[in-house]
Amino acid sequence: MGWAALLAVAAVLAPAAAWAPSAEEELQFKAWMLQNNRRYGPGEYPRRLRIFLGNKRQIDEHNAGNHSFQMSLNQFSDLTFAEFKKLYLWREPQNCSATKGNFLRSSGPYPDSIDWRKKGNYVTPVKNQGPCGSCWTFSTTGCLESAIAIATGKLLSLAEQQLVDCAQAFNNHGCSGGLPSQAFEYILYNKGLMGEDAYPYRAENGTCKFQPEKAVAFVKDVINITQYDENGMVEAVGKHNPVSFAFEVTGDFMHYRKGVYSNPRCEHTPDKVNHAVLAVGYGEENGTPYWIVKNSWGPLWGMDG
């Protein structure tokens, strides 16, 4: 082998050699593993370490810049965004059905800001969907839980698993995705949704076990807000109750920690949405309007979830 060939081999090997983690980085990773109850085989450990350090460097670079929000390590930090999408976001493409609205705007005033968590016992604690693309069910139950609590004073915890198992006829796909608008249509047609205690969540697809006599929540009508009508959504949240909505999650959202999140690379068309959440309020910070959003990735993500 000549010198040129040796140099070529060295050039190919150089990036891998340059990557070698420091002892401090390995200690950080092992502390994260302990905190998040992770164990890897000898073949998987170097790959997860590499991904973890790549995520940590992106987080550090972001936080060193001038942004309206901060990122941090969390329970997802050993995953690539591609892996995260397969586990936690919709796997089936969803063309958002709520593109034509029947929400009638009123001429009356609505508050400059609102947080339904602070107005009373109207929002259930943050739940955790686990490795299942069932966010649409949590968005749906969260909205219905709050609407019932505001109307009756009774805060229920409703069964996401019933929607995962039973709502397929309404173009929903269990752990592979769905839409709150279609889930509400299912509850309306089905004449009821059971409680979490009677139909516990399992984070996997199952067979439908709905028992009509155990239904505790009902839908009289489904109101949709026209796409892009953000003022209509503000009015709905400000005057009525928390509202389900869907958007496109991009890579930095998975490590969101605090602040006003925004991403100019987010798509604005309904066929690109891949995650559903619950708007529980809104406000303004330094002239920038923001939504207060209840997610379904557990209380350790973001600002207490």
Coordinates of C-alpha atoms in Angstrom, one line a residue:
M1 CA 0.0 0.0 0.0
G2 CA 1.5 3.4 -1.0
W3 CA 1.5 6.6 0.9
A4 CA -1.5 8.0 -1.0
A5 CA -3.6 4.9 0.0
L6 CA -2.5 5.2 3.6
L7 CA -3.5 8.9 3.7
A8 CA -6.9 8.0 2.2
V9 CA -7.5 5.4 4.9
A10 CA -6.4 7.9 7.6
A11 CA -8.8 10.5 6.2
V12 CA -11.7 8.0 6.3
L13 CA -10.9 7.0 9.9
A14 CA -10.3 10.6 11.2
P15 CA -13.9 11.6 11.8
A16 CA -14.5 8.5 14.0
A17 CA -11.3 9.0 15.9
A18 CA -12.1 12.7 16.4
W19 CA -15.5 11.8 18.0
A20 CA -14.1 9.9 21.0
P21 CA -16.0 11.2 24.1
S22 CA -14.2 12.7 27.0
A23 CA -14.4 11.0 30.5
E24 CA -16.6 13.9 31.6
E25 CA -19.0 13.3 28.7
E26 CA -19.3 9.6 29.6
L27 CA -20.0 10.5 33.2
Q28 CA -22.7 12.9 32.1
F29 CA -24.3 10.2 30.0
K30 CA -24.1 7.6 32.8
A31 CA -25.7 10.0 35.2
W32 CA -28.5 10.7 32.6
M33 CA -28.9 6.9 32.2
L34 CA -29.3 6.4 35.9
Q35 CA -31.8 9.3 36.2
N36 CA -33.9 8.0 33.3
N37 CA -33.6 4.3 34.2
R38 CA -31.8 3.3 30.9
R39 CA -29.8 0.2 30.3
Y40 CA -28.0 -0.7 27.0
G41 CA -26.2 -3.7 25.8
P42 CA -22.5 -3.3 24.8
G43 CA -23.4 -2.9 21.1
E44 CA -26.1 -0.3 21.8
Y45 CA -24.2 1.8 24.4
P46 CA -21.7 3.6 22.0
R47 CA -24.6 4.5 19.6
R48 CA -26.8 5.9 22.3
L49 CA -23.8 7.8 23.8
R50 CA -23.1 9.4 20.4
I51 CA -26.7 10.4 19.9
F52 CA -26.9 11.8 23.5
L53 CA -23.8 13.9 23.0
G54 CA -25.0 15.1 19.6
N55 CA -28.3 16.2 21.2
K56 CA -26.5 17.8 24.1
R57 CA -24.2 19.9 21.8
Q58 CA -27.3 21.1 19.8
I59 CA -29.0 22.1 23.1
D60 CA -25.9 23.9 24.4
E61 CA -25.5 25.8 21.0
H62 CA -29.1 26.8 21.0
N63 CA -29.0 28.0 24.6
A64 CA -25.9 30.1 23.9
G65 CA -27.7 31.9 21.2
N66 CA -30.4 34.6 21.3
H67 CA -33.7 32.7 21.3
S68 CA -37.1 33.2 23.0
F69 CA -37.0 29.7 24.5
Q70 CA -34.5 27.4 26.1
M71 CA -33.9 23.7 25.5
S72 CA -32.6 21.0 27.9
L73 CA -31.8 17.3 28.2
N74 CA -34.8 15.2 29.0
Q75 CA -36.2 11.6 28.8
F76 CA -35.8 11.7 24.9
S77 CA -32.2 12.7 24.8
D78 CA -30.9 9.3 23.7
L79 CA -33.1 9.3 20.6
T80 CA -32.6 10.8 17.1
F81 CA -35.5 12.9 15.9
A82 CA -36.4 10.2 13.3
E83 CA -36.6 7.6 16.2
F84 CA -38.6 10.1 18.3
K85 CA -41.1 10.6 15.4
K86 CA -41.7 6.9 15.0
L87 CA -42.4 6.4 18.8
Y88 CA -44.3 9.6 19.8
L89 CA -45.8 11.3 16.7
W90 CA -48.3 10.3 14.1
R91 CA -47.1 7.6 11.8
E92 CA -50.1 7.8 9.5
P93 CA -50.4 11.1 7.5
Q94 CA -53.4 13.1 8.7
N95 CA -55.1 15.6 6.5
C96 CA -56.7 17.8 9.2
S97 CA -60.5 17.4 8.9
A98 CA -61.2 20.6 10.8
T99 CA -60.5 22.9 7.8
K100 CA -64.0 24.3 7.6
G101 CA -65.4 25.7 10.8
N102 CA -68.8 26.1 12.4
F103 CA -67.6 28.3 15.2
L104 CA -69.7 31.4 15.3
R105 CA -67.6 34.5 16.3
S106 CA -69.3 36.9 18.6
S107 CA -68.9 40.7 18.9
G108 CA -68.4 40.7 22.6
P109 CA -65.0 41.2 24.3
Y110 CA -62.7 38.4 25.4
P111 CA -59.9 38.6 27.9
D112 CA -56.4 39.8 27.0
S113 CA -55.0 36.7 28.7
I114 CA -56.3 33.6 30.3
D115 CA -55.0 30.5 32.1
W116 CA -57.7 28.0 32.8
R117 CA -55.4 26.2 35.3
K118 CA -55.6 29.3 37.5
K119 CA -59.4 29.9 37.1
G120 CA -60.4 26.8 39.1
N121 CA -60.1 23.0 39.1
Y122 CA -60.6 22.9 35.3
V123 CA -57.5 21.1 33.9
T124 CA -56.4 17.6 34.7
P125 CA -52.8 16.9 35.5
V126 CA -50.4 16.3 32.6
K127 CA -50.6 12.7 31.4
N128 CA -48.0 10.6 29.5
Q129 CA -48.9 9.0 26.2
G130 CA -45.7 6.8 26.3
P131 CA -44.2 5.3 23.1
C132 CA -47.5 5.4 21.2
G133 CA -48.7 8.1 18.7
S134 CA -51.9 8.7 20.7
C135 CA -51.5 12.4 21.4
W136 CA -54.8 13.0 19.6
T137 CA -56.6 11.0 22.3
F138 CA -55.0 13.1 25.1
S139 CA -55.8 16.3 23.3
T140 CA -59.4 15.1 23.0
T141 CA -59.9 13.9 26.6
G142 CA -58.2 17.1 27.9
C143 CA -60.6 19.3 26.1
L144 CA -63.6 17.3 27.1
E145 CA -62.4 17.0 30.7
S146 CA -62.1 20.8 30.9
A147 CA -65.4 21.6 29.2
I148 CA -67.3 19.3 31.6
A149 CA -65.4 20.7 34.6
I150 CA -66.3 24.3 33.6
A151 CA -69.9 23.4 33.0
T152 CA -70.5 21.2 36.1
G153 CA -67.7 21.8 38.5
K154 CA -66.7 18.1 38.4
L155 CA -63.2 17.3 36.9
L156 CA -63.2 13.8 35.5
S157 CA -60.2 11.8 34.0
L158 CA -61.3 10.3 30.8
A159 CA -60.2 7.2 28.9
E160 CA -57.7 7.8 26.1
Q161 CA -57.4 4.0 25.6
Q162 CA -61.1 3.8 24.5
L163 CA -60.3 6.2 21.7
V164 CA -57.1 4.2 20.8
D165 CA -59.1 1.0 20.6
C166 CA -62.5 2.0 19.3
A167 CA -62.4 5.1 17.1
Q168 CA -60.9 3.6 13.9
A169 CA -64.2 4.0 11.9
F170 CA -63.7 7.7 12.2
N171 CA -60.4 7.7 10.3
N172 CA -58.3 7.4 13.4
H173 CA -55.4 4.9 13.6
G174 CA -54.7 4.2 17.3
C175 CA -51.0 4.5 18.1
S176 CA -50.3 5.6 14.5
G177 CA -52.3 8.8 14.8
G178 CA -55.6 10.5 14.6
L179 CA -57.4 13.8 15.0
P180 CA -59.3 15.3 17.9
S181 CA -62.0 16.5 15.5
Q182 CA -62.6 12.9 14.4
A183 CA -62.4 11.6 18.0
F184 CA -65.1 14.0 19.1
E185 CA -67.3 12.8 16.2
Y186 CA -66.7 9.2 17.4
I187 CA -67.8 10.1 21.0
L188 CA -70.9 11.9 19.7
Y189 CA -71.9 8.9 17.5
N190 CA -70.9 6.3 20.1
K191 CA -72.9 8.1 22.8
G192 CA -70.2 8.3 25.4
L193 CA -66.7 7.9 26.7
M194 CA -65.7 5.9 29.8
G195 CA -63.5 7.1 32.6
E196 CA -59.7 6.4 33.0
D197 CA -60.3 4.2 36.0
A198 CA -62.8 2.0 34.2
Y199 CA -60.7 1.8 30.9
P200 CA -57.0 2.4 31.9
Y201 CA -54.4 3.5 29.4
R202 CA -51.9 0.9 28.1
A203 CA -49.9 2.9 25.4
E204 CA -50.6 0.2 22.8
N205 CA -53.3 -0.8 20.3
G206 CA -56.0 -3.1 21.6
T207 CA -59.5 -4.4 20.9
C208 CA -62.5 -2.2 21.8
K209 CA -63.9 -2.8 25.3
F210 CA -66.4 0.0 25.5
Q211 CA -69.2 -0.6 28.0
P212 CA -72.1 1.8 27.4
E213 CA -73.4 1.6 31.0
K214 CA -70.0 2.9 32.2
A215 CA -69.9 6.0 30.0
V216 CA -69.3 9.2 32.1
A217 CA -68.7 11.9 29.4
F218 CA -70.9 12.8 26.4
V219 CA -70.7 15.1 23.4
K220 CA -73.8 17.1 22.3
D221 CA -72.2 18.9 19.4
V222 CA -68.7 19.3 17.7
I223 CA -67.5 22.8 17.0
N224 CA -64.6 23.3 14.6
I225 CA -62.6 26.5 14.1
T226 CA -61.6 27.3 10.5
Q227 CA -58.0 26.7 9.7
Y228 CA -55.7 29.8 10.1
D229 CA -58.5 31.5 12.1
E230 CA -56.2 32.1 15.2
N231 CA -58.4 34.9 16.4
G232 CA -61.4 32.5 16.5
M233 CA -59.3 30.1 18.6
V234 CA -58.3 33.0 21.0
E235 CA -62.0 33.8 21.4
A236 CA -63.0 30.1 21.9
V237 CA -60.3 29.6 24.6
G238 CA -61.0 33.1 26.2
K239 CA -64.7 32.8 26.4
H240 CA -65.5 29.1 26.5
N241 CA -62.9 26.4 27.4
P242 CA -59.5 24.9 26.5
V243 CA -59.3 23.9 22.8
S244 CA -57.7 20.9 21.0
F245 CA -55.4 21.8 18.1
A246 CA -52.7 20.1 16.0
F247 CA -49.4 21.4 14.6
E248 CA -46.1 20.1 13.2
V249 CA -43.5 19.1 15.7
T250 CA -39.9 19.8 14.5
G251 CA -36.6 18.6 16.1
D252 CA -36.0 21.3 18.6
F253 CA -39.5 20.9 20.2
M254 CA -38.5 17.5 21.6
H255 CA -36.0 19.2 23.9
Y256 CA -38.1 22.3 24.7
R257 CA -37.6 23.4 28.3
K258 CA -39.1 26.9 28.9
G259 CA -39.9 30.2 27.3
V260 CA -42.0 31.1 24.2
Y261 CA -41.4 28.4 21.6
S262 CA -41.4 29.3 17.9
N263 CA -39.9 27.8 14.8
P264 CA -40.0 29.5 11.4
R265 CA -39.3 26.1 9.7
C266 CA -42.7 24.7 10.9
E267 CA -45.0 23.9 8.0
H268 CA -48.3 25.7 7.8
T269 CA -50.5 23.3 5.9
P270 CA -52.9 20.8 7.5
D271 CA -51.4 17.7 5.8
K272 CA -48.1 18.3 7.7
V273 CA -49.4 18.2 11.3
N274 CA -48.1 15.4 13.3
H275 CA -49.0 16.1 17.0
A276 CA -52.1 17.2 18.9
V277 CA -52.2 19.2 22.2
L278 CA -54.5 21.3 24.2
A279 CA -54.5 25.1 24.4
V280 CA -55.4 25.9 28.1
G281 CA -54.7 29.6 27.8
Y282 CA -52.9 32.5 26.1
G283 CA -51.0 35.7 26.9
E284 CA -48.3 38.0 25.8
E285 CA -44.6 38.4 26.7
N286 CA -42.5 41.4 25.6
G287 CA -45.1 42.1 22.8
T288 CA -45.0 38.5 21.6
P289 CA -48.4 36.6 21.9
Y290 CA -48.2 33.0 23.1
W291 CA -50.3 30.0 23.8
I292 CA -50.2 28.0 27.0
V293 CA -50.2 24.4 25.8
K294 CA -50.8 21.2 27.7
N295 CA -48.8 18.4 26.2
S296 CA -49.0 14.6 26.8
W297 CA -45.3 13.7 27.3
G298 CA -45.4 13.6 31.1
P299 CA -44.6 16.4 33.6
L300 CA -40.8 16.2 33.2
W301 CA -41.0 17.6 29.7
G302 CA -41.0 21.4 29.2
M303 CA -42.5 23.6 32.0
D304 CA -44.0 20.8 34.1
G305 CA -45.5 19.2 30.9

